[in-house]
CSV table of C-alpha atoms in Angstrom, one decimal:
chain,number,residue,atom,x,y,z
A,1,UNK,CA,-16.8,-21.3,0.8
A,2,UNK,CA,-14.0,-19.9,-1.3
A,3,UNK,CA,-14.1,-16.2,-2.1
A,4,UNK,CA,-13.9,-15.2,-5.7
A,5,UNK,CA,-13.0,-11.9,-7.3
A,6,UNK,CA,-12.8,-10.3,-10.7
A,7,UNK,CA,-9.5,-10.0,-12.5
A,8,UNK,CA,-9.7,-6.2,-11.9
A,9,UNK,CA,-10.0,-6.6,-8.2
A,10,UNK,CA,-7.1,-8.9,-8.1
A,11,UNK,CA,-5.0,-6.6,-10.3
A,12,UNK,CA,-5.8,-3.6,-8.1
A,13,UNK,CA,-4.6,-5.5,-5.0
A,14,UNK,CA,-1.4,-6.5,-6.8
A,15,UNK,CA,-0.7,-2.9,-7.7
A,16,UNK,CA,-1.4,-1.8,-4.1
A,17,UNK,CA,0.9,-4.5,-2.7
A,18,UNK,CA,3.7,-3.8,-5.2
A,19,UNK,CA,3.6,-0.1,-4.3
A,20,UNK,CA,3.7,-0.9,-0.6
A,21,UNK,CA,6.7,-3.2,-1.2
A,22,UNK,CA,8.5,-0.4,-3.1
A,23,UNK,CA,7.9,1.9,-0.2
A,24,UNK,CA,9.3,-0.7,2.3
A,25,UNK,CA,12.3,-1.2,0.1
A,26,UNK,CA,13.0,2.6,0.2
A,27,UNK,CA,12.5,2.6,3.9
A,28,UNK,CA,15.1,-0.3,4.2
A,29,UNK,CA,17.6,1.9,2.4
A,30,UNK,CA,17.0,4.8,4.8
A,31,UNK,CA,17.4,2.4,7.8
A,32,UNK,CA,20.6,1.0,6.4
A,33,UNK,CA,22.0,4.5,6.0
A,34,UNK,CA,21.1,5.4,9.6
A,35,UNK,CA,22.8,2.2,10.9
A,36,UNK,CA,25.9,3.2,8.9
A,37,UNK,CA,25.9,6.6,10.7
A,38,UNK,CA,25.7,4.9,14.1
A,39,UNK,CA,28.5,2.5,13.2
A,40,UNK,CA,30.8,5.3,12.1
A,41,UNK,CA,30.2,7.3,15.3
A,42,UNK,CA,30.3,4.5,17.8
A,43,UNK,CA,33.0,1.9,17.9
A,44,UNK,CA,32.1,0.0,21.0
A,45,UNK,CA,31.7,-3.7,20.5
A,46,UNK,CA,28.2,-3.6,22.0
A,47,UNK,CA,27.0,-1.0,19.5
A,48,UNK,CA,28.7,-2.7,16.5
A,49,UNK,CA,27.1,-6.0,17.5
A,50,UNK,CA,23.7,-4.4,17.5
A,51,UNK,CA,24.4,-2.6,14.2
A,52,UNK,CA,25.4,-6.0,12.7
A,53,UNK,CA,22.2,-7.6,14.1
A,54,UNK,CA,20.0,-4.9,12.6
A,55,UNK,CA,21.9,-5.0,9.3
A,56,UNK,CA,21.2,-8.8,9.1
A,57,UNK,CA,17.5,-8.2,9.9
A,58,UNK,CA,17.3,-5.6,7.1
A,59,UNK,CA,18.9,-8.0,4.6
A,60,UNK,CA,16.3,-10.6,5.6
A,61,UNK,CA,13.5,-8.1,5.1
A,62,UNK,CA,14.9,-7.1,1.7
A,63,UNK,CA,14.9,-10.8,0.7
A,64,UNK,CA,11.3,-11.1,1.8
A,65,UNK,CA,10.4,-8.1,-0.3
A,66,UNK,CA,12.0,-9.7,-3.3
A,67,UNK,CA,10.2,-13.0,-2.7
A,68,UNK,CA,6.8,-11.2,-2.3
A,69,UNK,CA,7.4,-9.1,-5.4
A,70,UNK,CA,8.2,-12.3,-7.4
A,71,UNK,CA,5.1,-14.1,-6.1
A,72,UNK,CA,2.8,-11.2,-6.9
A,73,UNK,CA,4.3,-10.7,-10.3
A,74,UNK,CA,3.9,-14.5,-11.0
A,75,UNK,CA,0.3,-14.3,-10.1
A,76,UNK,CA,-0.1,-11.2,-12.3
A,77,UNK,CA,1.4,-13.3,-15.2
A,78,UNK,CA,-1.1,-16.0,-14.5
A,79,UNK,CA,-3.9,-13.4,-14.7
A,80,UNK,CA,-2.5,-12.1,-18.0
A,81,UNK,CA,-2.5,-15.6,-19.4
A,82,UNK,CA,-6.1,-16.0,-18.4
A,83,UNK,CA,-6.9,-12.8,-20.3
A,84,UNK,CA,-5.2,-14.0,-23.4
A,85,UNK,CA,-6.9,-17.4,-23.2
A,86,UNK,CA,-10.4,-16.0,-22.7
A,87,UNK,CA,-10.4,-12.4,-24.0
A,88,UNK,CA,-14.1,-12.2,-24.8
A,89,UNK,CA,-15.5,-13.5,-21.4
A,90,UNK,CA,-12.9,-12.1,-19.0
A,91,UNK,CA,-15.3,-9.5,-17.7
A,92,UNK,CA,-17.5,-12.2,-16.2
A,93,UNK,CA,-14.8,-14.6,-15.1
A,94,UNK,CA,-14.2,-15.0,-11.4
A,95,UNK,CA,-10.9,-16.1,-9.9
A,96,UNK,CA,-10.0,-17.6,-6.6
A,97,UNK,CA,-9.1,-14.9,-4.1
A,98,UNK,CA,-5.3,-14.8,-3.5
A,99,UNK,CA,-5.6,-15.3,0.2
A,100,UNK,CA,-2.0,-16.7,0.4
A,101,UNK,CA,-0.6,-13.5,-0.9
A,102,UNK,CA,-2.8,-11.3,1.4
A,103,UNK,CA,-1.6,-13.3,4.4
A,104,UNK,CA,2.0,-13.1,3.3
A,105,UNK,CA,1.8,-9.4,3.0
A,106,UNK,CA,0.1,-9.0,6.4
A,107,UNK,CA,2.8,-11.1,8.1
A,108,UNK,CA,5.6,-9.2,6.4
A,109,UNK,CA,4.0,-5.8,7.4
A,110,UNK,CA,3.7,-7.0,11.0
A,111,UNK,CA,7.3,-8.1,11.2
A,112,UNK,CA,8.6,-5.0,9.4
A,113,UNK,CA,6.7,-2.7,11.8
A,114,UNK,CA,8.2,-4.5,14.8
A,115,UNK,CA,11.7,-4.3,13.3
A,116,UNK,CA,11.2,-0.6,12.5
A,117,UNK,CA,10.1,0.1,16.1
A,118,UNK,CA,13.1,-1.8,17.5
A,119,UNK,CA,15.5,0.0,15.2
A,120,UNK,CA,14.0,3.5,16.0
A,121,UNK,CA,14.6,2.7,19.7
A,122,UNK,CA,18.1,1.7,19.0
A,123,UNK,CA,18.8,4.7,16.8
A,124,UNK,CA,17.4,7.1,19.3
A,125,UNK,CA,19.7,5.8,22.0
A,126,UNK,CA,22.9,5.8,19.9
A,127,UNK,CA,22.6,8.7,17.4
């Protein structure tokens, strides 16, 4: 059986996810700065290869944040169109749960946490 939610519930989840993604984007910036510090202090090929590896991983995570932001904002636009189409009865209208978005956010957060832990280990060794 498919779960349904009110537009308000979906909108609140969107806001929560967008705020989380903003936080992760800020965290990516901090991580990138730390990697730059390590690269400037350590010129060995081993360290620079790892810095490059982590920089590439951070770029991928930034792209994932952009994709998730776009998907969530697109769903928010869909909800806004539903409001315009059915202004008088929107209070009682139920929408399909956005399970795909929830799963995408969960997967992103898991991968991001693992990357953060690996990066912290690397930074603690080389800073």
